[in-house]
PDB file of C-alpha atoms in Angstrom:
ATOM      1  CA  UNK A   1     -18.483  -6.193  -6.258  1.00  0.00           C
ATOM      2  CA  UNK A   2     -20.065  -8.861  -8.324  1.00  0.00           C
ATOM      3  CA  UNK A   3     -23.236 -10.567  -7.099  1.00  0.00           C
ATOM      4  CA  UNK A   4     -22.783 -13.938  -5.456  1.00  0.00           C
ATOM      5  CA  UNK A   5     -19.170 -13.180  -4.542  1.00  0.00           C
ATOM      6  CA  UNK A   6     -18.992 -11.725  -1.041  1.00  0.00           C
ATOM      7  CA  UNK A   7     -15.617 -10.643   0.462  1.00  0.00           C
ATOM      8  CA  UNK A   8     -15.382 -11.179   4.259  1.00  0.00           C
ATOM      9  CA  UNK A   9     -13.131 -11.247   7.267  1.00  0.00           C
ATOM     10  CA  UNK A  10     -12.953 -14.529   9.195  1.00  0.00           C
ATOM     11  CA  UNK A  11     -12.334 -14.378  12.950  1.00  0.00           C
ATOM     12  CA  UNK A  12     -11.737 -17.677  14.736  1.00  0.00           C
ATOM     13  CA  UNK A  13     -12.753 -17.639  18.394  1.00  0.00           C
ATOM     14  CA  UNK A  14     -13.145 -20.161  21.226  1.00  0.00           C
ATOM     15  CA  UNK A  15     -16.827 -20.346  20.262  1.00  0.00           C
ATOM     16  CA  UNK A  16     -16.148 -21.100  16.587  1.00  0.00           C
ATOM     17  CA  UNK A  17     -15.838 -19.106  13.424  1.00  0.00           C
ATOM     18  CA  UNK A  18     -17.257 -15.599  13.023  1.00  0.00           C
ATOM     19  CA  UNK A  19     -17.783 -14.233   9.517  1.00  0.00           C
ATOM     20  CA  UNK A  20     -17.717 -10.451   8.976  1.00  0.00           C
ATOM     21  CA  UNK A  21     -19.171  -9.777   5.506  1.00  0.00           C
ATOM     22  CA  UNK A  22     -17.868  -6.805   3.566  1.00  0.00           C
ATOM     23  CA  UNK A  23     -21.049  -5.787   1.768  1.00  0.00           C
ATOM     24  CA  UNK A  24     -23.686  -3.069   1.805  1.00  0.00           C
ATOM     25  CA  UNK A  25     -21.354  -0.061   2.078  1.00  0.00           C
ATOM     26  CA  UNK A  26     -17.911   1.133   0.983  1.00  0.00           C
ATOM     27  CA  UNK A  27     -16.248   1.298   4.431  1.00  0.00           C
ATOM     28  CA  UNK A  28     -16.338  -0.631   7.700  1.00  0.00           C
ATOM     29  CA  UNK A  29     -14.865   0.304  11.060  1.00  0.00           C
ATOM     30  CA  UNK A  30     -13.402  -2.186  13.501  1.00  0.00           C
ATOM     31  CA  UNK A  31     -12.957  -1.634  17.224  1.00  0.00           C
ATOM     32  CA  UNK A  32     -13.984  -2.373  20.766  1.00  0.00           C
ATOM     33  CA  UNK A  33     -16.644   0.331  20.858  1.00  0.00           C
ATOM     34  CA  UNK A  34     -20.301  -0.444  20.121  1.00  0.00           C
ATOM     35  CA  UNK A  35     -20.466   2.257  17.426  1.00  0.00           C
ATOM     36  CA  UNK A  36     -18.264   0.208  15.071  1.00  0.00           C
ATOM     37  CA  UNK A  37     -19.577  -1.891  12.243  1.00  0.00           C
ATOM     38  CA  UNK A  38     -17.509  -4.842  13.509  1.00  0.00           C
ATOM     39  CA  UNK A  39     -17.166  -4.982  17.315  1.00  0.00           C
ATOM     40  CA  UNK A  40     -14.424  -7.232  18.624  1.00  0.00           C
ATOM     41  CA  UNK A  41     -14.307  -7.681  22.455  1.00  0.00           C
ATOM     42  CA  UNK A  42     -10.510  -7.708  22.786  1.00  0.00           C
ATOM     43  CA  UNK A  43      -9.037  -5.464  25.488  1.00  0.00           C
ATOM     44  CA  UNK A  44      -5.933  -4.988  23.344  1.00  0.00           C
ATOM     45  CA  UNK A  45      -8.066  -3.435  20.602  1.00  0.00           C
ATOM     46  CA  UNK A  46      -8.742   0.324  20.676  1.00  0.00           C
ATOM     47  CA  UNK A  47     -12.278   1.672  20.883  1.00  0.00           C
ATOM     48  CA  UNK A  48     -11.964   2.850  17.262  1.00  0.00           C
ATOM     49  CA  UNK A  49      -9.108   0.704  15.950  1.00  0.00           C
ATOM     50  CA  UNK A  50      -9.117   0.452  12.141  1.00  0.00           C
ATOM     51  CA  UNK A  51     -11.161   0.911   8.966  1.00  0.00           C
ATOM     52  CA  UNK A  52     -11.513  -1.079   5.774  1.00  0.00           C
ATOM     53  CA  UNK A  53     -12.428   0.893   2.649  1.00  0.00           C
ATOM     54  CA  UNK A  54     -13.623  -0.508  -0.651  1.00  0.00           C
ATOM     55  CA  UNK A  55     -12.975   1.884  -3.556  1.00  0.00           C
ATOM     56  CA  UNK A  56     -14.767   2.049  -6.852  1.00  0.00           C
ATOM     57  CA  UNK A  57     -11.570   0.804  -8.427  1.00  0.00           C
ATOM     58  CA  UNK A  58     -12.274  -2.602  -6.824  1.00  0.00           C
ATOM     59  CA  UNK A  59      -9.562  -2.405  -4.178  1.00  0.00           C
ATOM     60  CA  UNK A  60      -9.810  -2.999  -0.406  1.00  0.00           C
ATOM     61  CA  UNK A  61      -7.621  -0.773   1.778  1.00  0.00           C
ATOM     62  CA  UNK A  62      -6.860  -1.316   5.451  1.00  0.00           C
ATOM     63  CA  UNK A  63      -6.338   1.889   7.420  1.00  0.00           C
ATOM     64  CA  UNK A  64      -5.233   2.075  11.074  1.00  0.00           C
ATOM     65  CA  UNK A  65      -7.151   4.748  12.935  1.00  0.00           C
ATOM     66  CA  UNK A  66      -4.379   5.656  15.373  1.00  0.00           C
ATOM     67  CA  UNK A  67      -4.823   2.531  17.518  1.00  0.00           C
ATOM     68  CA  UNK A  68      -2.706   2.114  20.668  1.00  0.00           C
ATOM     69  CA  UNK A  69      -1.408  -1.389  19.838  1.00  0.00           C
ATOM     70  CA  UNK A  70      -1.345  -1.191  16.062  1.00  0.00           C
ATOM     71  CA  UNK A  71      -2.770  -2.971  13.054  1.00  0.00           C
ATOM     72  CA  UNK A  72      -0.781  -5.566  11.106  1.00  0.00           C
ATOM     73  CA  UNK A  73      -0.983  -7.337   7.748  1.00  0.00           C
ATOM     74  CA  UNK A  74       0.972 -10.564   7.607  1.00  0.00           C
ATOM     75  CA  UNK A  75       3.050  -9.316  10.551  1.00  0.00           C
ATOM     76  CA  UNK A  76       3.819  -5.923   9.021  1.00  0.00           C
ATOM     77  CA  UNK A  77       2.591  -2.852  10.876  1.00  0.00           C
ATOM     78  CA  UNK A  78       0.137  -0.649   8.981  1.00  0.00           C
ATOM     79  CA  UNK A  79       1.484   2.944   9.083  1.00  0.00           C
ATOM     80  CA  UNK A  80      -0.173   4.115   5.850  1.00  0.00           C
ATOM     81  CA  UNK A  81      -3.205   2.629   4.054  1.00  0.00           C
ATOM     82  CA  UNK A  82      -2.317  -0.798   2.655  1.00  0.00           C
ATOM     83  CA  UNK A  83      -4.009  -2.902  -0.007  1.00  0.00           C
ATOM     84  CA  UNK A  84      -5.571  -6.157   1.159  1.00  0.00           C
ATOM     85  CA  UNK A  85      -5.311  -9.256  -1.017  1.00  0.00           C
ATOM     86  CA  UNK A  86      -7.043 -12.595  -0.766  1.00  0.00           C
ATOM     87  CA  UNK A  87      -5.716 -14.687   2.111  1.00  0.00           C
ATOM     88  CA  UNK A  88      -3.982 -11.858   4.016  1.00  0.00           C
ATOM     89  CA  UNK A  89      -3.642 -12.305   7.808  1.00  0.00           C
ATOM     90  CA  UNK A  90      -4.832  -9.216   9.648  1.00  0.00           C
ATOM     91  CA  UNK A  91      -4.107  -8.605  13.320  1.00  0.00           C
ATOM     92  CA  UNK A  92      -5.962  -6.147  15.598  1.00  0.00           C
ATOM     93  CA  UNK A  93      -4.589  -6.236  19.158  1.00  0.00           C
ATOM     94  CA  UNK A  94      -4.438  -9.938  20.056  1.00  0.00           C
ATOM     95  CA  UNK A  95      -7.121 -10.876  17.520  1.00  0.00           C
ATOM     96  CA  UNK A  96      -6.131 -12.482  14.251  1.00  0.00           C
ATOM     97  CA  UNK A  97      -8.439 -12.467  11.251  1.00  0.00           C
ATOM     98  CA  UNK A  98      -8.115 -13.557   7.653  1.00  0.00           C
ATOM     99  CA  UNK A  99      -9.260 -11.527   4.653  1.00  0.00           C
ATOM    100  CA  UNK A 100     -11.063 -13.485   1.949  1.00  0.00           C
ATOM    101  CA  UNK A 101     -12.053 -12.104  -1.427  1.00  0.00           C
ATOM    102  CA  UNK A 102     -13.539 -15.086  -3.352  1.00  0.00           C
ATOM    103  CA  UNK A 103     -13.885 -12.979  -6.499  1.00  0.00           C
ATOM    104  CA  UNK A 104     -10.109 -12.438  -6.519  1.00  0.00           C
ATOM    105  CA  UNK A 105      -9.416 -16.090  -5.834  1.00  0.00           C
ATOM    106  CA  UNK A 106     -11.810 -17.414  -8.417  1.00  0.00           C
ATOM    107  CA  UNK A 107     -10.289 -15.556 -11.349  1.00  0.00           C
ATOM    108  CA  UNK A 108      -9.164 -18.226 -13.858  1.00  0.00           C
ATOM    109  CA  UNK A 109      -5.448 -18.895 -14.268  1.00  0.00           C
ATOM    110  CA  UNK A 110      -4.752 -17.581 -17.731  1.00  0.00           C
ATOM    111  CA  UNK A 111      -2.060 -18.381 -20.198  1.00  0.00           C
ATOM    112  CA  UNK A 112       0.526 -15.878 -21.187  1.00  0.00           C
ATOM    113  CA  UNK A 113      -1.443 -14.764 -24.230  1.00  0.00           C
ATOM    114  CA  UNK A 114      -4.540 -14.087 -22.077  1.00  0.00           C
ATOM    115  CA  UNK A 115      -2.872 -11.825 -19.540  1.00  0.00           C
ATOM    116  CA  UNK A 116      -2.638  -8.760 -21.730  1.00  0.00           C
ATOM    117  CA  UNK A 117      -4.078  -5.522 -20.346  1.00  0.00           C
ATOM    118  CA  UNK A 118      -7.795  -5.245 -20.933  1.00  0.00           C
ATOM    119  CA  UNK A 119      -9.001  -2.441 -23.177  1.00  0.00           C
ATOM    120  CA  UNK A 120     -10.304   0.678 -21.489  1.00  0.00           C
ATOM    121  CA  UNK A 121     -13.870   1.317 -22.399  1.00  0.00           C
ATOM    122  CA  UNK A 122     -15.175   4.648 -20.967  1.00  0.00           C
ATOM    123  CA  UNK A 123     -13.986   8.175 -21.685  1.00  0.00           C
ATOM    124  CA  UNK A 124     -15.229  10.628 -19.025  1.00  0.00           C
ATOM    125  CA  UNK A 125     -14.885  14.278 -18.159  1.00  0.00           C
ATOM    126  CA  UNK A 126     -13.492  14.430 -14.652  1.00  0.00           C
ATOM    127  CA  UNK A 127     -11.608  16.542 -12.099  1.00  0.00           C
ATOM    128  CA  UNK A 128      -8.681  14.837 -10.406  1.00  0.00           C
ATOM    129  CA  UNK A 129      -7.532  15.973  -6.956  1.00  0.00           C
ATOM    130  CA  UNK A 130      -4.164  14.963  -5.575  1.00  0.00           C
ATOM    131  CA  UNK A 131      -3.366  15.830  -1.938  1.00  0.00           C
ATOM    132  CA  UNK A 132       0.040  15.167  -0.449  1.00  0.00           C
ATOM    133  CA  UNK A 133       1.338  15.604   3.126  1.00  0.00           C
ATOM    134  CA  UNK A 134       4.328  17.967   2.996  1.00  0.00           C
ATOM    135  CA  UNK A 135       7.726  16.876   4.337  1.00  0.00           C
ATOM    136  CA  UNK A 136       6.365  13.443   5.201  1.00  0.00           C
ATOM    137  CA  UNK A 137       9.771  11.722   4.758  1.00  0.00           C
ATOM    138  CA  UNK A 138      11.327  14.137   7.259  1.00  0.00           C
ATOM    139  CA  UNK A 139       8.446  13.532   9.614  1.00  0.00           C
ATOM    140  CA  UNK A 140       9.006   9.780   9.604  1.00  0.00           C
ATOM    141  CA  UNK A 141      12.587  10.332  10.812  1.00  0.00           C
ATOM    142  CA  UNK A 142      11.677  12.745  13.597  1.00  0.00           C
ATOM    143  CA  UNK A 143       8.724  11.161  15.401  1.00  0.00           C
ATOM    144  CA  UNK A 144       8.112   7.757  16.937  1.00  0.00           C
ATOM    145  CA  UNK A 145       6.611   5.098  14.607  1.00  0.00           C
ATOM    146  CA  UNK A 146       3.632   4.616  16.893  1.00  0.00           C
ATOM    147  CA  UNK A 147       2.784   8.345  16.910  1.00  0.00           C
ATOM    148  CA  UNK A 148       3.278   8.435  13.138  1.00  0.00           C
ATOM    149  CA  UNK A 149       0.829   5.564  12.699  1.00  0.00           C
ATOM    150  CA  UNK A 150      -1.774   7.300  14.857  1.00  0.00           C
ATOM    151  CA  UNK A 151      -1.320  10.582  13.062  1.00  0.00           C
ATOM    152  CA  UNK A 152      -1.557   9.173   9.531  1.00  0.00           C
ATOM    153  CA  UNK A 153      -4.468   6.963  10.485  1.00  0.00           C
ATOM    154  CA  UNK A 154      -6.372   9.975  11.789  1.00  0.00           C
ATOM    155  CA  UNK A 155      -5.519  11.994   8.719  1.00  0.00           C
ATOM    156  CA  UNK A 156      -6.612   9.351   6.195  1.00  0.00           C
ATOM    157  CA  UNK A 157      -9.833   8.673   8.102  1.00  0.00           C
ATOM    158  CA  UNK A 158     -10.847  12.341   8.232  1.00  0.00           C
ATOM    159  CA  UNK A 159      -9.654  13.041   4.676  1.00  0.00           C
ATOM    160  CA  UNK A 160     -11.724  10.133   3.400  1.00  0.00           C
ATOM    161  CA  UNK A 161     -14.842  11.446   5.116  1.00  0.00           C
ATOM    162  CA  UNK A 162     -14.410  14.961   3.722  1.00  0.00           C
ATOM    163  CA  UNK A 163     -13.916  13.596   0.203  1.00  0.00           C
ATOM    164  CA  UNK A 164     -16.903  11.279   0.439  1.00  0.00           C
ATOM    165  CA  UNK A 165     -19.123  14.075   1.800  1.00  0.00           C
ATOM    166  CA  UNK A 166     -18.137  16.178  -1.204  1.00  0.00           C
ATOM    167  CA  UNK A 167     -19.435  13.628  -3.705  1.00  0.00           C
ATOM    168  CA  UNK A 168     -16.192  11.869  -4.553  1.00  0.00           C
ATOM    169  CA  UNK A 169     -14.182   8.962  -3.177  1.00  0.00           C
ATOM    170  CA  UNK A 170     -10.532   8.123  -2.562  1.00  0.00           C
ATOM    171  CA  UNK A 171      -9.473   6.364  -5.805  1.00  0.00           C
ATOM    172  CA  UNK A 172      -5.885   5.719  -4.717  1.00  0.00           C
ATOM    173  CA  UNK A 173      -3.774   5.852  -1.574  1.00  0.00           C
ATOM    174  CA  UNK A 174      -0.153   6.456  -2.521  1.00  0.00           C
ATOM    175  CA  UNK A 175       2.054   6.501   0.569  1.00  0.00           C
ATOM    176  CA  UNK A 176       1.305   9.863   2.172  1.00  0.00           C
ATOM    177  CA  UNK A 177      -1.033  11.067  -0.633  1.00  0.00           C
ATOM    178  CA  UNK A 178      -4.555  10.483  -1.861  1.00  0.00           C
ATOM    179  CA  UNK A 179      -6.051  10.797  -5.311  1.00  0.00           C
ATOM    180  CA  UNK A 180      -9.755  11.523  -5.734  1.00  0.00           C
ATOM    181  CA  UNK A 181     -11.979  11.840  -8.801  1.00  0.00           C
ATOM    182  CA  UNK A 182     -15.177  13.782  -9.495  1.00  0.00           C
ATOM    183  CA  UNK A 183     -17.039  12.668 -12.591  1.00  0.00           C
ATOM    184  CA  UNK A 184     -18.901  15.355 -14.538  1.00  0.00           C
ATOM    185  CA  UNK A 185     -21.445  15.572 -17.352  1.00  0.00           C
ATOM    186  CA  UNK A 186     -20.459  14.784 -20.909  1.00  0.00           C
ATOM    187  CA  UNK A 187     -19.679  18.330 -21.956  1.00  0.00           C
ATOM    188  CA  UNK A 188     -19.317  20.604 -18.945  1.00  0.00           C
ATOM    189  CA  UNK A 189     -19.129  20.982 -15.191  1.00  0.00           C
ATOM    190  CA  UNK A 190     -21.977  22.413 -13.127  1.00  0.00           C
ATOM    191  CA  UNK A 191     -21.060  25.429 -10.999  1.00  0.00           C
ATOM    192  CA  UNK A 192     -22.015  23.709  -7.743  1.00  0.00           C
ATOM    193  CA  UNK A 193     -19.622  20.847  -8.634  1.00  0.00           C
ATOM    194  CA  UNK A 194     -16.770  23.336  -8.927  1.00  0.00           C
ATOM    195  CA  UNK A 195     -17.589  24.870  -5.554  1.00  0.00           C
ATOM    196  CA  UNK A 196     -17.924  21.397  -4.004  1.00  0.00           C
ATOM    197  CA  UNK A 197     -14.415  20.475  -5.069  1.00  0.00           C
ATOM    198  CA  UNK A 198     -12.823  23.624  -3.749  1.00  0.00           C
ATOM    199  CA  UNK A 199     -14.778  23.525  -0.515  1.00  0.00           C
ATOM    200  CA  UNK A 200     -13.407  20.001   0.015  1.00  0.00           C
ATOM    201  CA  UNK A 201      -9.865  21.366  -0.483  1.00  0.00           C
ATOM    202  CA  UNK A 202     -10.514  24.114   2.038  1.00  0.00           C
ATOM    203  CA  UNK A 203     -11.897  21.572   4.547  1.00  0.00           C
ATOM    204  CA  UNK A 204      -8.906  19.254   4.009  1.00  0.00           C
ATOM    205  CA  UNK A 205      -6.504  22.061   4.804  1.00  0.00           C
ATOM    206  CA  UNK A 206      -8.373  23.072   7.982  1.00  0.00           C
ATOM    207  CA  UNK A 207      -8.632  19.468   9.127  1.00  0.00           C
ATOM    208  CA  UNK A 208      -4.872  18.955   8.556  1.00  0.00           C
ATOM    209  CA  UNK A 209      -3.965  22.051  10.594  1.00  0.00           C
ATOM    210  CA  UNK A 210      -6.329  21.079  13.417  1.00  0.00           C
ATOM    211  CA  UNK A 211      -5.025  17.514  13.483  1.00  0.00           C
ATOM    212  CA  UNK A 212      -1.419  18.719  13.630  1.00  0.00           C
ATOM    213  CA  UNK A 213      -2.281  20.741  16.733  1.00  0.00           C
ATOM    214  CA  UNK A 214      -3.296  17.561  18.538  1.00  0.00           C
ATOM    215  CA  UNK A 215       0.198  16.036  18.230  1.00  0.00           C
ATOM    216  CA  UNK A 216       3.614  17.180  19.347  1.00  0.00           C
ATOM    217  CA  UNK A 217       5.305  17.551  15.939  1.00  0.00           C
ATOM    218  CA  UNK A 218       8.642  19.125  14.910  1.00  0.00           C
ATOM    219  CA  UNK A 219       6.847  21.394  12.451  1.00  0.00           C
ATOM    220  CA  UNK A 220       3.246  22.231  11.456  1.00  0.00           C
ATOM    221  CA  UNK A 221       1.382  19.584   9.467  1.00  0.00           C
ATOM    222  CA  UNK A 222       0.675  20.915   5.937  1.00  0.00           C
ATOM    223  CA  UNK A 223      -0.556  19.604   2.618  1.00  0.00           C
ATOM    224  CA  UNK A 224      -0.048  20.496  -1.066  1.00  0.00           C
ATOM    225  CA  UNK A 225      -2.818  20.177  -3.663  1.00  0.00           C
ATOM    226  CA  UNK A 226      -2.984  19.694  -7.423  1.00  0.00           C
ATOM    227  CA  UNK A 227      -6.272  19.759  -9.350  1.00  0.00           C
ATOM    228  CA  UNK A 228      -6.691  19.042 -13.061  1.00  0.00           C
ATOM    229  CA  UNK A 229      -9.800  18.758 -15.189  1.00  0.00           C
ATOM    230  CA  UNK A 230     -10.170  17.020 -18.506  1.00  0.00           C
ATOM    231  CA  UNK A 231     -11.066  13.751 -20.230  1.00  0.00           C
ATOM    232  CA  UNK A 232      -9.538  10.446 -19.205  1.00  0.00           C
ATOM    233  CA  UNK A 233     -10.209   6.795 -19.791  1.00  0.00           C
ATOM    234  CA  UNK A 234     -11.863   4.801 -17.007  1.00  0.00           C
ATOM    235  CA  UNK A 235     -11.905   1.054 -16.900  1.00  0.00           C
ATOM    236  CA  UNK A 236      -9.817  -2.051 -16.305  1.00  0.00           C
ATOM    237  CA  UNK A 237      -6.088  -1.232 -16.491  1.00  0.00           C
ATOM    238  CA  UNK A 238      -4.936  -4.529 -15.016  1.00  0.00           C
ATOM    239  CA  UNK A 239      -4.278  -7.960 -16.457  1.00  0.00           C
ATOM    240  CA  UNK A 240      -7.019 -10.515 -16.831  1.00  0.00           C
ATOM    241  CA  UNK A 241      -6.281 -12.206 -13.511  1.00  0.00           C
ATOM    242  CA  UNK A 242      -5.816  -8.954 -11.549  1.00  0.00           C
ATOM    243  CA  UNK A 243      -8.132  -6.240 -12.782  1.00  0.00           C
ATOM    244  CA  UNK A 244      -7.621  -2.690 -11.489  1.00  0.00           C
ATOM    245  CA  UNK A 245     -10.445  -0.275 -12.269  1.00  0.00           C
ATOM    246  CA  UNK A 246      -9.213   3.306 -12.286  1.00  0.00           C
ATOM    247  CA  UNK A 247      -8.691   6.401 -14.419  1.00  0.00           C
ATOM    248  CA  UNK A 248      -5.600   6.873 -16.529  1.00  0.00           C
ATOM    249  CA  UNK A 249      -4.339   9.438 -19.003  1.00  0.00           C
ATOM    250  CA  UNK A 250      -2.743  12.853 -19.204  1.00  0.00           C
ATOM    251  CA  UNK A 251      -5.446  14.463 -17.044  1.00  0.00           C
ATOM    252  CA  UNK A 252      -4.484  12.169 -14.144  1.00  0.00           C
ATOM    253  CA  UNK A 253      -0.701  12.423 -14.687  1.00  0.00           C
ATOM    254  CA  UNK A 254      -0.823  16.223 -14.853  1.00  0.00           C
ATOM    255  CA  UNK A 255      -2.673  16.407 -11.501  1.00  0.00           C
ATOM    256  CA  UNK A 256       0.212  14.654  -9.798  1.00  0.00           C
ATOM    257  CA  UNK A 257       2.756  16.908 -11.545  1.00  0.00           C
ATOM    258  CA  UNK A 258       0.815  20.031 -10.578  1.00  0.00           C
ATOM    259  CA  UNK A 259       0.817  18.995  -6.959  1.00  0.00           C
ATOM    260  CA  UNK A 260       4.618  18.481  -7.131  1.00  0.00           C
ATOM    261  CA  UNK A 261       5.136  21.902  -8.688  1.00  0.00           C
ATOM    262  CA  UNK A 262       3.487  23.651  -5.719  1.00  0.00           C
ATOM    263  CA  UNK A 263       6.816  23.233  -3.890  1.00  0.00           C
ATOM    264  CA  UNK A 264       8.689  24.832  -6.832  1.00  0.00           C
ATOM    265  CA  UNK A 265       6.416  27.900  -7.016  1.00  0.00           C
ATOM    266  CA  UNK A 266       5.972  28.059  -3.226  1.00  0.00           C
ATOM    267  CA  UNK A 267       2.164  27.885  -3.217  1.00  0.00           C
ATOM    268  CA  UNK A 268      -0.356  25.547  -1.616  1.00  0.00           C
ATOM    269  CA  UNK A 269      -2.557  24.818  -4.621  1.00  0.00           C
ATOM    270  CA  UNK A 270      -1.874  24.496  -8.366  1.00  0.00           C
ATOM    271  CA  UNK A 271      -4.619  24.202 -10.971  1.00  0.00           C
ATOM    272  CA  UNK A 272      -4.636  23.080 -14.553  1.00  0.00           C
ATOM    273  CA  UNK A 273      -5.831  25.516 -17.196  1.00  0.00           C
ATOM    274  CA  UNK A 274      -9.259  23.897 -17.634  1.00  0.00           C
ATOM    275  CA  UNK A 275      -9.890  23.748 -13.883  1.00  0.00           C
ATOM    276  CA  UNK A 276      -9.049  27.420 -13.598  1.00  0.00           C
ATOM    277  CA  UNK A 277     -11.315  28.319 -16.514  1.00  0.00           C
ATOM    278  CA  UNK A 278     -14.294  26.751 -14.766  1.00  0.00           C
ATOM    279  CA  UNK A 279     -13.328  28.501 -11.529  1.00  0.00           C
ATOM    280  CA  UNK A 280     -12.919  31.857 -13.345  1.00  0.00           C
ATOM    281  CA  UNK A 281     -16.438  31.495 -14.727  1.00  0.00           C
ATOM    282  CA  UNK A 282     -17.664  31.863 -11.140  1.00  0.00           C
ATOM    283  CA  UNK A 283     -16.034  35.307 -10.934  1.00  0.00           C
ATOM    284  CA  UNK A 284     -13.179  37.012  -9.015  1.00  0.00           C
ATOM    285  CA  UNK A 285     -10.719  34.088  -9.410  1.00  0.00           C
ATOM    286  CA  UNK A 286      -8.133  36.367 -11.012  1.00  0.00           C
ATOM    287  CA  UNK A 287      -7.912  38.267  -7.721  1.00  0.00           C
ATOM    288  CA  UNK A 288      -7.003  35.139  -5.774  1.00  0.00           C
ATOM    289  CA  UNK A 289      -4.954  32.978  -8.218  1.00  0.00           C
ATOM    290  CA  UNK A 290      -1.664  33.831  -9.918  1.00  0.00           C
ATOM    291  CA  UNK A 291      -0.618  32.537 -13.311  1.00  0.00           C
ATOM    292  CA  UNK A 292       2.755  30.730 -13.618  1.00  0.00           C
ATOM    293  CA  UNK A 293       4.571  28.984 -16.413  1.00  0.00           C
ATOM    294  CA  UNK A 294       6.209  25.816 -15.073  1.00  0.00           C
ATOM    295  CA  UNK A 295       8.149  22.859 -16.397  1.00  0.00           C
ATOM    296  CA  UNK A 296       6.379  19.696 -15.300  1.00  0.00           C
ATOM    297  CA  UNK A 297       8.376  16.495 -15.152  1.00  0.00           C
ATOM    298  CA  UNK A 298       7.767  14.375 -18.229  1.00  0.00           C
ATOM    299  CA  UNK A 299       6.370  17.243 -20.292  1.00  0.00           C
ATOM    300  CA  UNK A 300       8.424  18.670 -23.126  1.00  0.00           C
ATOM    301  CA  UNK A 301       6.782  22.066 -23.286  1.00  0.00           C
ATOM    302  CA  UNK A 302       6.124  24.526 -20.446  1.00  0.00           C
ATOM    303  CA  UNK A 303       2.723  24.341 -18.760  1.00  0.00           C
ATOM    304  CA  UNK A 304       0.468  27.151 -17.601  1.00  0.00           C
ATOM    305  CA  UNK A 305      -0.811  26.739 -14.020  1.00  0.00           C
ATOM    306  CA  UNK A 306      -2.770  28.950 -11.661  1.00  0.00           C
ATOM    307  CA  UNK A 307      -1.624  28.865  -8.065  1.00  0.00           C
ATOM    308  CA  UNK A 308      -2.868  30.173  -4.759  1.00  0.00           C
ATOM    309  CA  UNK A 309      -2.594  29.855  -1.021  1.00  0.00           C
ATOM    310  CA  UNK A 310      -5.225  28.241   1.193  1.00  0.00           C
ATOM    311  CA  UNK A 311      -5.917  31.675   2.670  1.00  0.00           C
ATOM    312  CA  UNK A 312      -6.711  33.079  -0.772  1.00  0.00           C
ATOM    313  CA  UNK A 313      -8.871  30.064  -1.592  1.00  0.00           C
ATOM    314  CA  UNK A 314     -10.923  30.678   1.551  1.00  0.00           C
ATOM    315  CA  UNK A 315     -11.247  34.333   0.618  1.00  0.00           C
ATOM    316  CA  UNK A 316     -12.428  33.348  -2.845  1.00  0.00           C
ATOM    317  CA  UNK A 317     -15.060  30.995  -1.381  1.00  0.00           C
ATOM    318  CA  UNK A 318     -16.171  33.766   0.966  1.00  0.00           C
ATOM    319  CA  UNK A 319     -16.342  36.283  -1.898  1.00  0.00           C
ATOM    320  CA  UNK A 320     -18.477  33.806  -3.912  1.00  0.00           C
ATOM    321  CA  UNK A 321     -20.876  33.285  -0.975  1.00  0.00           C
ATOM    322  CA  UNK A 322     -21.255  37.036  -0.353  1.00  0.00           C
ATOM    323  CA  UNK A 323     -21.634  37.720  -4.097  1.00  0.00           C
ATOM    324  CA  UNK A 324     -24.277  35.015  -4.533  1.00  0.00           C
ATOM    325  CA  UNK A 325     -26.216  36.410  -1.579  1.00  0.00           C
ATOM    326  CA  UNK A 326     -25.886  39.960  -2.943  1.00  0.00           C
ATOM    327  CA  UNK A 327     -23.965  41.163   0.083  1.00  0.00           C
ATOM    328  CA  UNK A 328     -21.256  42.532  -2.222  1.00  0.00           C
ATOM    329  CA  UNK A 329     -21.298  43.621  -5.870  1.00  0.00           C
TER     330      UNK A 329
END
């Protein structure tokens, strides 16, 4: 966020206007409970009602945390994370707020020649993680919308925490999926960074299974994972009046395709070649991952991927721990 331009929520009450500044962190919780960043004394608001998240791509997302009476943007219920734009009307319970992002509003109105996509300016080595909830479309047809909203809100909240704790952030929310990025050094990835990524994947799987057990669902809640490592461009991919800072390139595209191919090869996790090479350098990966040749959508030639189950990933992480501590040879 640029200095001097402070996004905020505006709540109008009987006592006047209340400004809730969105600064100093990358996420803010809203609810009736005292532990929230923004406490709103409305009996229709849940104790932990919703969360706003600011990503490093410059986007604000609104996430319902499984509230009883729902969260709404311009009258539309929030079932999955939704992007907030300047002037949006946000409703929690019976409380109506407005989202203001002066930086977004103050962008100059440009002529047609000035709205071309800005040039990307940074090339970085990164690992891209894509996590998708399996059979989400079927799930939306089989459970009540209110339960679905609570479930997805809980999942996104807990997934975001796991990813942040692992040194990354949620770069994109895409329906029932998240994309996260880990930036690495210019030439290589440190071993502890590799372990950090795969520990996050293991934690995401366990969290998903535990969360599914708290709801009455027609089938177990599961995820699929694609991870790809390589160079990609990072910068402004939007037009002059609507910048969108994110990563683009084949490394990112392939991560999404790898996640999709997990259904085809009937595994939980699919890795790109470079990701697997870094993992193999840690030892014993060949015992837990199987090589496949797959046809990824949009790619003319077959792609090599290395796939595994979450159980085998956990065994690999355990092997690595025991090996590092000289419990096994």
